[in-house]
Coordinates of C-alpha atoms in Angstrom, one line a residue:
M1 CA 10.1 39.2 -7.9
E2 CA 8.8 41.5 -5.4
F3 CA 5.2 40.5 -6.2
V4 CA 5.9 36.9 -5.9
E5 CA 8.0 37.0 -2.9
N6 CA 5.2 39.1 -1.0
F7 CA 3.1 35.9 -1.3
G8 CA 5.9 33.7 0.3
L9 CA 7.0 32.0 -3.0
K10 CA 10.6 31.6 -3.7
S11 CA 12.4 33.9 -6.1
N12 CA 12.9 31.0 -8.7
I13 CA 9.1 31.0 -9.3
S14 CA 9.5 34.5 -10.8
F15 CA 12.0 33.3 -13.4
K16 CA 9.6 30.3 -14.3
I17 CA 6.6 32.9 -14.8
W18 CA 8.9 35.2 -16.8
N19 CA 10.1 32.4 -19.1
K20 CA 6.4 31.5 -19.8
F21 CA 4.8 34.9 -20.0
G22 CA 7.6 37.4 -20.7
I23 CA 6.9 41.2 -20.3
F24 CA 3.2 40.5 -19.8
S25 CA 4.1 38.4 -16.5
L26 CA 2.7 40.7 -13.9
E27 CA -0.6 41.5 -15.5
T28 CA -1.3 37.9 -16.5
I29 CA -0.9 36.4 -13.0
K30 CA -2.7 39.3 -11.4
S31 CA -5.7 38.8 -13.7
N32 CA -5.6 34.9 -13.1
P33 CA -3.2 33.7 -10.5
Y34 CA -4.3 30.1 -11.3
Q35 CA -2.0 30.1 -14.3
M36 CA 0.8 29.6 -12.1
C37 CA -0.3 26.0 -11.5
C38 CA 0.7 25.1 -15.1
E39 CA 3.5 22.5 -15.2
E40 CA 6.1 24.9 -16.3
I41 CA 5.7 27.0 -13.1
G42 CA 4.2 24.4 -10.8
I43 CA 2.9 26.1 -7.7
S44 CA 0.1 24.1 -5.8
F45 CA -3.6 24.9 -6.3
F46 CA -3.7 25.9 -2.5
A47 CA -0.9 28.6 -3.1
A48 CA -2.5 30.1 -6.2
D49 CA -6.0 30.0 -4.5
G50 CA -4.5 31.9 -1.5
I51 CA -3.0 34.5 -3.9
A52 CA -6.2 34.8 -5.7
Q53 CA -8.2 35.6 -2.8
K54 CA -5.8 38.5 -1.8
V55 CA -5.3 40.0 -5.4
K56 CA -8.6 39.6 -6.9
P57 CA -11.3 38.0 -4.6
Q58 CA -14.0 38.1 -7.4
Q59 CA -11.8 35.6 -9.5
N60 CA -13.3 34.0 -12.5
Q61 CA -14.9 30.9 -11.1
S62 CA -14.2 28.8 -14.3
N63 CA -10.4 29.5 -14.0
R64 CA -10.6 28.3 -10.1
I65 CA -12.4 25.0 -11.1
S66 CA -10.2 24.3 -14.1
C67 CA -7.1 24.8 -12.1
A68 CA -8.4 22.3 -9.3
V69 CA -9.2 19.5 -11.8
E70 CA -5.8 19.9 -13.5
Y71 CA -4.3 19.9 -9.9
I72 CA -6.0 16.8 -9.0
L73 CA -4.8 14.9 -12.4
R74 CA -1.2 16.1 -11.7
Y75 CA -1.2 15.0 -8.1
N76 CA -2.4 11.8 -9.0
A77 CA 0.2 11.2 -11.8
R78 CA 3.0 12.4 -9.4
E79 CA 2.0 10.7 -6.2
N80 CA 0.0 7.5 -7.3
G81 CA 1.4 6.9 -10.9
H82 CA -1.9 7.3 -12.7
T83 CA -1.8 8.7 -16.0
C84 CA -5.7 9.2 -16.0
V85 CA -8.4 9.3 -13.3
P86 CA -12.0 8.2 -13.4
R87 CA -14.2 11.2 -13.8
P88 CA -16.5 9.9 -11.0
S89 CA -13.6 9.7 -8.8
I90 CA -12.6 13.4 -9.4
L91 CA -15.9 14.9 -8.8
P92 CA -16.2 14.4 -4.8
V93 CA -12.5 15.3 -4.4
A94 CA -13.0 18.6 -6.5
C95 CA -16.3 19.5 -4.9
K96 CA -14.8 19.1 -1.5
L97 CA -11.6 21.2 -2.5
L98 CA -13.5 24.0 -4.1
D99 CA -16.7 24.1 -2.1
V100 CA -18.9 24.0 -5.2
S101 CA -21.7 21.8 -6.4
G102 CA -21.4 18.7 -8.6
D103 CA -23.4 20.2 -11.2
C104 CA -21.2 23.3 -11.5
L105 CA -18.2 21.2 -11.7
E106 CA -19.6 18.9 -14.4
V107 CA -20.3 21.9 -16.6
E108 CA -16.8 23.2 -16.2
I109 CA -15.1 19.7 -16.9
D110 CA -17.2 19.7 -20.3
K111 CA -15.9 23.2 -21.1
M112 CA -12.3 21.8 -20.4
L113 CA -12.8 18.9 -22.5
D114 CA -14.3 21.0 -25.4
R115 CA -11.2 23.3 -25.0
G116 CA -8.7 20.5 -25.2
R117 CA -7.4 21.4 -21.8
I118 CA -8.0 17.9 -20.7
Y119 CA -8.9 14.7 -22.6
S120 CA -11.1 11.7 -22.0
Y121 CA -11.6 8.3 -22.9
N122 CA -14.2 5.6 -22.2
M123 CA -12.9 2.5 -20.4
G124 CA -16.1 1.3 -18.9
K125 CA -15.8 4.6 -17.1
Q126 CA -15.0 8.1 -18.4
M127 CA -11.1 8.5 -17.9
L128 CA -9.7 12.0 -17.7
F129 CA -6.1 12.6 -18.9
L130 CA -3.9 15.6 -18.9
P131 CA -2.9 16.3 -22.5
S132 CA 0.8 15.2 -22.1
Y133 CA -0.1 11.7 -20.8
Y134 CA -2.9 11.4 -23.3
M135 CA -0.9 12.2 -26.3
A136 CA 2.1 10.1 -25.0
E137 CA 0.1 7.1 -24.4
R138 CA -1.9 7.4 -27.8
Y139 CA 1.6 7.9 -29.6
I140 CA 3.1 4.7 -27.9
S141 CA 0.0 2.5 -28.7
Q142 CA 0.1 3.8 -32.5
R143 CA 3.9 2.9 -32.8
I144 CA 3.3 -0.4 -31.2
C145 CA 0.5 -1.5 -33.2
D146 CA 2.4 -0.5 -36.3
L147 CA 5.4 -2.7 -35.2
V148 CA 3.1 -5.5 -34.4
D149 CA 2.1 -5.7 -38.1
L150 CA 5.7 -5.6 -39.3
K151 CA 7.4 -8.9 -39.5
E152 CA 11.1 -9.6 -40.3
D153 CA 11.9 -11.3 -43.7
F154 CA 14.2 -14.0 -42.0
Q155 CA 14.1 -17.6 -43.2
P156 CA 13.1 -19.8 -40.1
E157 CA 15.9 -22.5 -40.9
V158 CA 18.5 -19.9 -41.1
V159 CA 17.3 -18.5 -37.5
D160 CA 17.4 -22.1 -36.1
A161 CA 20.7 -22.8 -37.6
L162 CA 22.0 -19.5 -36.0
I163 CA 20.4 -20.6 -32.5
D164 CA 22.3 -23.9 -32.9
L165 CA 25.7 -22.0 -33.3
E166 CA 24.8 -19.7 -30.2
E167 CA 24.4 -22.9 -28.3
K168 CA 27.9 -24.1 -29.4
R169 CA 29.4 -20.7 -28.8
L170 CA 27.9 -20.4 -25.2
G171 CA 28.4 -24.1 -24.4
I172 CA 24.7 -24.5 -23.4
C173 CA 21.7 -26.3 -24.7
F174 CA 18.5 -23.9 -24.8
V175 CA 15.3 -25.4 -23.6
K176 CA 12.2 -25.3 -25.8
M177 CA 11.0 -22.0 -24.2
Q178 CA 14.2 -20.2 -24.5
K179 CA 14.4 -21.1 -28.3
N180 CA 10.9 -19.9 -28.7
A181 CA 11.9 -16.6 -27.2
I182 CA 14.8 -16.1 -29.2
R183 CA 12.7 -16.8 -32.3
E184 CA 10.0 -14.3 -31.3
A185 CA 12.6 -11.6 -30.8
I186 CA 14.3 -12.2 -34.3
F187 CA 11.1 -12.5 -36.1
N188 CA 9.0 -9.7 -34.6
H189 CA 9.6 -5.9 -34.7
I190 CA 8.5 -5.6 -31.0
F191 CA 9.0 -8.2 -28.4
V192 CA 8.7 -8.5 -24.6
L193 CA 10.8 -10.9 -22.7
S194 CA 9.8 -11.2 -19.0
G195 CA 10.8 -13.4 -16.1
G196 CA 12.1 -13.5 -12.5
P197 CA 15.6 -14.1 -11.2
G198 CA 17.5 -17.1 -12.3
T199 CA 15.3 -17.8 -15.4
G200 CA 18.0 -17.2 -18.2
K201 CA 17.0 -13.9 -19.5
T202 CA 20.6 -12.6 -20.0
T203 CA 21.7 -15.6 -21.6
I204 CA 18.9 -15.4 -24.1
L205 CA 19.7 -11.7 -24.5
N206 CA 23.2 -12.4 -25.4
A207 CA 22.2 -15.1 -28.2
I208 CA 19.8 -12.4 -29.5
I209 CA 22.2 -9.7 -29.7
S210 CA 24.7 -12.0 -31.4
I211 CA 22.2 -13.1 -33.9
L212 CA 20.9 -9.6 -34.9
E213 CA 24.5 -8.3 -35.2
Q214 CA 25.4 -11.3 -37.5
R215 CA 22.5 -10.2 -39.7
G216 CA 24.2 -6.8 -40.1
L217 CA 21.9 -4.9 -37.8
E218 CA 23.1 -1.9 -35.3
V219 CA 21.9 -2.8 -31.9
A220 CA 21.7 -0.1 -29.1
V221 CA 21.4 -1.5 -25.4
C222 CA 20.0 0.8 -22.5
A223 CA 18.7 0.5 -19.2
P224 CA 17.0 3.1 -16.9
T225 CA 19.8 3.6 -14.3
G226 CA 23.5 3.9 -14.3
R227 CA 24.1 0.8 -12.3
A228 CA 21.5 -1.2 -14.4
A229 CA 23.4 -0.1 -17.5
K230 CA 26.7 -1.0 -16.0
R231 CA 25.6 -4.5 -14.8
L232 CA 24.0 -5.0 -18.5
T233 CA 27.4 -4.0 -20.0
K234 CA 29.1 -6.5 -17.9
M235 CA 26.7 -9.3 -18.8
T236 CA 26.4 -8.8 -22.4
G237 CA 30.0 -7.5 -23.2
K238 CA 28.2 -4.7 -25.1
E239 CA 28.4 -1.1 -24.1
A240 CA 24.9 -0.2 -22.5
L241 CA 24.0 3.4 -21.7
T242 CA 21.3 4.8 -19.6
I243 CA 18.3 5.8 -21.6
H244 CA 18.9 9.4 -20.8
R245 CA 22.5 9.2 -22.0
M246 CA 21.3 7.4 -25.1
L247 CA 18.8 10.0 -26.1
G248 CA 21.2 12.9 -25.0
V249 CA 20.1 16.0 -23.1
Q250 CA 20.5 19.6 -24.0
K251 CA 19.3 23.0 -22.7
V252 CA 16.9 25.2 -24.7
G253 CA 16.7 28.7 -23.3
K254 CA 17.4 29.4 -19.7
D255 CA 15.5 26.6 -17.9
K256 CA 13.9 24.2 -20.6
L257 CA 15.6 20.8 -21.3
E258 CA 15.0 18.5 -24.2
F259 CA 16.3 15.2 -25.6
V260 CA 19.0 15.6 -28.4
H261 CA 17.4 12.6 -30.2
N262 CA 13.8 13.3 -31.2
E263 CA 11.7 13.2 -34.3
K264 CA 14.1 15.5 -36.0
N265 CA 17.4 13.8 -35.0
L266 CA 16.9 10.1 -35.0
L267 CA 19.0 7.6 -33.4
K268 CA 21.3 5.6 -35.8
C269 CA 20.2 2.3 -34.9
D270 CA 18.3 -0.8 -36.3
V271 CA 17.1 -2.2 -32.8
V272 CA 16.8 -0.9 -29.4
I273 CA 17.0 -3.4 -26.4
I274 CA 15.8 -1.8 -23.0
D275 CA 16.5 -3.8 -19.8
E276 CA 14.5 -3.2 -16.5
M277 CA 11.4 -2.1 -18.5
S278 CA 9.3 -2.1 -15.3
M279 CA 11.1 1.0 -14.4
V280 CA 10.2 2.9 -17.7
D281 CA 7.3 5.3 -17.5
S282 CA 4.8 6.6 -20.3
L283 CA 6.4 9.9 -21.0
L284 CA 10.0 8.3 -21.2
F285 CA 8.9 5.5 -23.4
C286 CA 7.0 7.9 -25.7
D287 CA 10.4 10.1 -26.0
I288 CA 12.3 6.6 -26.8
F289 CA 9.8 6.0 -29.7
K290 CA 10.1 9.5 -31.0
A291 CA 13.8 9.2 -31.2
T292 CA 13.8 6.1 -33.4
R293 CA 12.9 5.2 -37.0
L294 CA 9.3 3.8 -37.6
D295 CA 10.8 0.5 -38.5
C296 CA 13.2 0.3 -35.5
K297 CA 12.9 -3.1 -33.8
F298 CA 12.4 -3.0 -30.0
I299 CA 13.3 -5.8 -27.6
L300 CA 12.1 -5.1 -24.0
T301 CA 13.1 -7.2 -21.1
G302 CA 11.9 -6.9 -17.3
D303 CA 10.0 -8.4 -14.7
Y304 CA 6.5 -7.2 -14.4
H305 CA 6.1 -8.5 -10.7
Q306 CA 8.4 -5.8 -9.5
L307 CA 7.1 -2.5 -8.5
P308 CA 6.1 -0.2 -11.4
S309 CA 8.0 3.0 -12.3
V310 CA 8.3 5.8 -10.2
A311 CA 6.7 8.2 -12.6
A312 CA 3.3 7.7 -13.9
G313 CA 2.4 4.8 -16.1
N314 CA 2.7 1.0 -16.0
V315 CA 4.2 0.5 -19.4
L316 CA 5.6 -3.2 -19.1
K317 CA 2.4 -4.6 -17.5
S318 CA 0.3 -2.7 -20.1
L319 CA 2.3 -4.1 -22.9
I320 CA 1.8 -7.8 -21.8
S321 CA -1.8 -7.5 -20.6
S322 CA -2.9 -6.0 -23.9
E323 CA -2.5 -9.4 -25.4
R324 CA -1.2 -7.9 -28.6
V325 CA 2.4 -7.7 -28.1
P326 CA 4.4 -10.9 -28.9
N327 CA 6.0 -11.9 -25.5
V328 CA 7.4 -14.9 -23.6
E329 CA 7.5 -15.2 -19.8
L330 CA 10.3 -17.4 -18.5
R331 CA 9.3 -19.4 -15.6
E332 CA 11.7 -22.3 -15.2
I333 CA 14.6 -21.7 -12.7
F334 CA 17.8 -23.2 -14.0
R335 CA 19.9 -25.7 -11.8
Q336 CA 22.6 -23.4 -10.9
S337 CA 20.1 -20.6 -9.7
A338 CA 18.0 -23.1 -8.0
Q339 CA 20.8 -23.5 -5.6
S340 CA 20.0 -20.0 -4.4
L341 CA 17.3 -19.4 -1.7
I342 CA 17.1 -16.0 -2.8
V343 CA 16.0 -17.1 -6.2
T344 CA 13.7 -19.8 -4.9
N345 CA 12.1 -17.8 -2.2
A346 CA 11.5 -14.9 -4.7
H347 CA 9.5 -17.2 -7.1
L348 CA 7.6 -18.7 -4.1
I349 CA 6.4 -15.3 -3.3
I350 CA 5.1 -14.4 -6.7
N351 CA 3.6 -18.1 -7.0
D352 CA 1.5 -17.1 -4.1
Q353 CA 3.4 -19.2 -1.4
L354 CA 5.3 -18.3 1.6
P355 CA 9.1 -18.0 1.6
D356 CA 11.1 -20.4 3.5
L357 CA 12.6 -18.5 6.6
S358 CA 13.9 -21.4 8.5
R359 CA 17.1 -22.3 6.7
K360 CA 20.5 -21.0 8.0
D361 CA 22.7 -22.7 5.4
S362 CA 22.1 -20.6 2.2
D363 CA 22.0 -17.1 1.0
F364 CA 18.7 -16.0 2.5
F365 CA 18.5 -15.6 6.2
F366 CA 15.6 -14.4 8.6
L367 CA 16.4 -12.9 12.0
E368 CA 13.5 -12.5 14.2
R369 CA 13.4 -9.2 16.2
K370 CA 10.0 -8.0 17.8
T371 CA 10.5 -4.3 18.4
P372 CA 11.6 -1.4 16.0
Q373 CA 14.5 -0.6 18.4
S374 CA 15.9 -4.2 18.2
V375 CA 15.4 -4.3 14.5
A376 CA 17.2 -1.0 14.2
K377 CA 20.3 -2.1 16.4
T378 CA 20.6 -5.4 14.6
I379 CA 20.8 -3.8 11.3
V380 CA 23.4 -1.3 12.5
D381 CA 25.5 -4.1 13.9
L382 CA 25.1 -6.3 10.8
L383 CA 26.1 -3.4 8.3
A384 CA 29.0 -2.0 10.5
F385 CA 30.5 -5.0 12.1
R386 CA 29.0 -8.7 11.5
L387 CA 28.8 -8.7 7.7
P388 CA 32.2 -7.2 6.7
R389 CA 34.0 -9.4 9.3
S390 CA 32.4 -12.6 8.2
Y391 CA 32.0 -12.0 4.5
G392 CA 34.7 -9.3 3.9
Y393 CA 32.1 -6.9 2.7
D394 CA 32.6 -3.2 2.4
F395 CA 29.9 -1.6 4.2
A396 CA 29.4 1.4 1.6
Q397 CA 30.1 -0.6 -1.7
D398 CA 28.7 -4.2 -1.1
I399 CA 25.8 -3.9 1.5
Q400 CA 22.7 -2.0 1.1
V401 CA 19.6 -1.6 3.6
I402 CA 16.5 -1.5 1.8
C403 CA 13.3 -0.2 3.6
P404 CA 9.6 -0.5 2.8
S405 CA 9.3 3.1 4.1
K406 CA 11.2 6.4 4.8
K407 CA 9.2 6.9 8.2
G408 CA 9.6 5.4 11.9
L409 CA 12.4 4.0 13.6
V410 CA 13.0 1.4 10.8
G411 CA 12.4 3.8 8.0
T412 CA 15.3 5.2 5.8
V413 CA 15.7 8.6 7.7
N414 CA 16.2 7.2 11.3
L415 CA 18.2 4.3 9.9
N416 CA 20.8 6.4 8.0
N417 CA 21.3 8.6 10.9
E418 CA 21.9 5.7 13.1
I419 CA 24.2 4.0 10.8
Q420 CA 26.1 7.2 10.0
K421 CA 26.8 7.5 13.7
V422 CA 28.6 4.2 13.7
V423 CA 30.4 4.0 10.3
N424 CA 31.2 7.6 9.7
P425 CA 30.9 9.6 13.0
K426 CA 31.8 13.1 13.6
K427 CA 35.3 14.0 13.6
S428 CA 37.3 17.2 13.8
S429 CA 39.3 16.0 10.6
R430 CA 36.1 15.2 8.6
A431 CA 34.4 18.2 7.2
Q432 CA 30.5 18.1 7.4
F433 CA 27.6 20.5 6.9
A434 CA 24.1 20.2 7.8
F435 CA 21.0 20.5 5.2
G436 CA 17.6 19.3 5.8
L437 CA 17.1 16.0 7.7
Y438 CA 20.8 15.0 7.4
T439 CA 24.2 16.1 8.2
F440 CA 26.5 15.3 5.3
R441 CA 30.1 14.2 5.9
E442 CA 33.2 13.4 3.9
G443 CA 33.1 9.6 3.4
D444 CA 29.2 9.6 3.4
K445 CA 27.2 7.3 1.1
I446 CA 24.6 9.4 -0.9
M447 CA 22.0 9.0 -3.5
Q448 CA 20.9 11.6 -6.1
I449 CA 17.0 11.7 -5.8
R450 CA 16.1 13.6 -8.9
N451 CA 17.4 13.9 -12.5
N452 CA 19.9 16.9 -12.8
Y453 CA 21.0 17.3 -16.3
D454 CA 23.5 20.2 -15.6
I455 CA 25.9 18.7 -13.1
D456 CA 29.2 18.3 -14.6
W457 CA 31.4 15.2 -14.1
E458 CA 34.8 13.9 -14.9
D459 CA 36.0 10.4 -15.1
G460 CA 39.6 10.5 -16.0
S461 CA 40.2 12.2 -19.3
E462 CA 36.2 11.6 -20.2
K463 CA 33.8 14.5 -19.2
G464 CA 30.2 14.7 -19.3
N465 CA 27.1 16.2 -17.8
G466 CA 24.1 14.6 -16.0
I467 CA 23.6 12.9 -12.6
F468 CA 20.2 11.0 -12.3
N469 CA 17.7 9.9 -10.0
G470 CA 18.8 6.8 -8.2
D471 CA 22.5 7.3 -8.6
I472 CA 24.6 6.4 -5.6
G473 CA 28.0 8.0 -4.8
I474 CA 30.4 8.8 -2.0
I475 CA 31.2 12.4 -0.7
T476 CA 34.9 12.5 -1.1
K477 CA 35.7 16.3 -0.2
I478 CA 33.8 19.1 1.5
N479 CA 35.0 22.6 0.8
M480 CA 33.6 24.8 3.7
I481 CA 34.9 28.0 2.2
N482 CA 33.3 28.1 -1.1
R483 CA 30.5 25.9 0.2
T484 CA 30.9 23.1 -2.4
F485 CA 31.5 19.4 -2.1
F486 CA 32.6 16.5 -4.5
V487 CA 30.7 13.1 -5.0
D488 CA 32.3 9.9 -6.8
F489 CA 29.7 8.2 -8.6
D490 CA 31.5 5.0 -9.6
G491 CA 34.5 6.9 -10.9
K492 CA 32.5 9.8 -12.2
I493 CA 33.6 12.9 -10.1
A494 CA 30.8 15.6 -9.7
Q495 CA 31.0 18.9 -8.0
Y496 CA 27.9 20.3 -5.9
T497 CA 27.2 23.5 -3.9
F498 CA 25.7 23.3 -0.6
D499 CA 22.3 24.7 -1.9
M500 CA 22.2 21.5 -4.3
A501 CA 21.9 19.2 -1.3
K502 CA 18.3 19.3 -1.5
E503 CA 18.8 16.8 -4.4
I504 CA 20.8 14.2 -2.4
E505 CA 20.0 11.9 0.5
L506 CA 22.2 9.7 2.9
A507 CA 22.0 6.2 1.1
Y508 CA 23.1 3.7 3.7
A509 CA 19.3 2.9 3.7
I510 CA 17.2 3.6 0.8
T511 CA 13.4 2.7 -0.2
V512 CA 12.4 -0.2 -2.2
H513 CA 11.4 2.1 -5.1
K514 CA 14.8 3.9 -5.0
S515 CA 16.6 0.5 -5.2
Q516 CA 14.8 -0.5 -8.5
G517 CA 17.3 -1.2 -11.3
N518 CA 20.2 -1.6 -8.7
E519 CA 21.8 -4.8 -7.6
F520 CA 23.8 -5.2 -4.4
R521 CA 26.1 -8.1 -3.2
C522 CA 24.1 -8.1 0.3
V523 CA 20.8 -6.6 1.1
I524 CA 19.3 -6.1 4.6
I525 CA 15.4 -5.5 4.8
P526 CA 13.5 -4.5 8.0
V527 CA 10.2 -6.3 8.2
L528 CA 7.7 -5.0 10.9
N529 CA 4.0 -5.0 11.2
K530 CA 2.5 -2.3 9.0
S531 CA -1.3 -2.3 8.1
T532 CA -0.9 -0.5 4.8
E533 CA -1.5 -1.4 1.2
F534 CA 2.0 -0.3 0.1
Y535 CA 3.4 -3.3 2.3
N536 CA 2.5 -5.8 -0.5
R537 CA 3.9 -8.6 -2.7
N538 CA 5.4 -6.5 -5.2
L539 CA 7.4 -4.5 -2.8
I540 CA 8.9 -7.4 -0.8
Y541 CA 9.5 -9.3 -4.0
T542 CA 11.2 -6.2 -5.5
A543 CA 13.4 -5.8 -2.5
I544 CA 14.5 -9.4 -2.3
T545 CA 15.6 -9.5 -5.9
R546 CA 17.9 -6.8 -5.4
A547 CA 20.4 -9.0 -3.7
R548 CA 23.1 -10.9 -5.5
E549 CA 24.8 -13.0 -2.9
N550 CA 23.0 -12.7 0.4
L551 CA 19.7 -11.4 1.7
I552 CA 18.8 -10.7 5.5
L553 CA 15.3 -10.0 6.6
V554 CA 15.3 -8.7 10.2
G555 CA 11.8 -8.4 12.0
L556 CA 8.6 -10.6 12.3
A557 CA 7.7 -13.5 10.2
Q558 CA 4.1 -12.6 10.3
T559 CA 4.9 -9.3 8.6
V560 CA 6.8 -11.3 5.9
A561 CA 3.7 -13.5 5.4
Q562 CA 1.3 -10.5 5.4
M563 CA 3.4 -8.8 2.6
A564 CA 3.8 -11.9 0.5
R565 CA -0.1 -12.5 0.7
Q566 CA -1.0 -8.9 0.2
I567 CA -1.7 -8.9 -3.7
S568 CA -4.0 -5.7 -3.6
V569 CA -1.1 -3.8 -5.1
N570 CA -1.7 0.0 -5.7
Y571 CA -3.6 -0.3 -9.2
R572 CA -2.6 2.3 -11.6
Y573 CA -5.1 3.9 -13.9
T574 CA -3.7 4.2 -17.4
G575 CA -4.9 4.1 -20.9
L576 CA -2.0 2.2 -22.6
R577 CA -3.4 -1.3 -22.3
E578 CA -6.8 -0.2 -23.6
F579 CA -5.4 1.9 -26.5
I580 CA -3.1 -1.0 -27.7
A581 CA -5.8 -3.6 -27.2
K582 CA -8.2 -1.5 -29.5
N583 CA -5.7 -0.4 -31.8
V584 CA -6.4 3.3 -31.1

């Protein structure tokens, strides 16, 4: 601990070092400080490089280069969502970072490949992978290719008769595309159902679940977030779990966590249905496959026009674009949904057309504001006064501000602080404490921003653990004496210490990425000029489709047009599509 803290590193790093290297920790990191850059310890290359120059200036150059290459791959996975990076793209970045020649770097990369420290695959260019992502995507590909070759032994006429019965039970008449989707889901061991809002995905899913259960199959239903799982339960009438809760989480040793269900402890189900698949990343999808039987059936639903997962990978898009996985994309908007301007405008955007901003008689409104100050002021006024007064909305439960960015006057940080001043101001009767960018008060709406499997919660007589990235709750009580506070996550009461406040943010305003998997009665979106590739079609489409009853854009029409036309979305390098297409 003394050694680590002498270099400005936090004491928790020493525990991570000890867990990995044990009694040899000190001599190990002194001889090669770059080993602290591994995933289990996770300090940056720059920190390790600084320590190396002080501890042992004549460091092995091979260690330094290897660490830098791994750091670049990890950074791109974490920040850009790439599971792999082209070798030609890494070279100039690494050369600049290390101040070494390209020839020297090429030699070391070849050594890393020979030792299995990184992996490669030729996809027109040589792509470099960290081992965890390479193994995960290869495993997913192998399982999918095996499932594609399996077919259910169902008689077509029996399935058609069951579809007819579902029409009578639901009181509807399926169109040709919907019937085809149900058949494909029944007959195939893996099937993807995609489509935008109002296209009837839920109705089809209900019919599929009913038919499969009539055939005696055990069906497990799950979604990436708590709110998505709760909504899925309401829509299907069948209990849906979050993916993490379905797989279960347990501690192994002091810090390591693993899923309860894995290759040695398989889930007891015949079918797994996953909703909101656009949010599922490569490593998590691999873990799901590892927890199921080889013949387990998978039905995946989602909307690939939405933003991809926060973590690395682009699983849903890769499955569809591989052209090997059976899939149906629903495009037709049904009559009831067609009355919603939210739905029709969302479909206009993904069909390369501009949304209608002129109407004032529907559920989609545009308020022109020309400056960041006026946009921020209007949003606070809408959330705190106008919408609760006009629609009876609760500002915390029903209304959500969704921002393209964290930064600036119309970013989440500033808007959260401005909204809090009005809806939950400082009072002597209301306990509060400051942490980071925010002051947290009793009554504040907050969001958990990272997975924490250790937090205990109670919901009446039910107890459990785990609060996950994207969960939204209300701070109900702050105890200034023992420095703890309690948060209500839709009935689950969890206790935090003040130090754990690094895991939460105010959530009156959240980013589009953090809104994925959630649905809100009313959504407000600031739209102002921003010349960045992140302000794109997928971003505004994802934000708009979070609204169930009312959607309000505040800002400039030209910004909406720019985002709707900006189709140069952030391309994600991933090997999954290629692996599935080539059956490797």
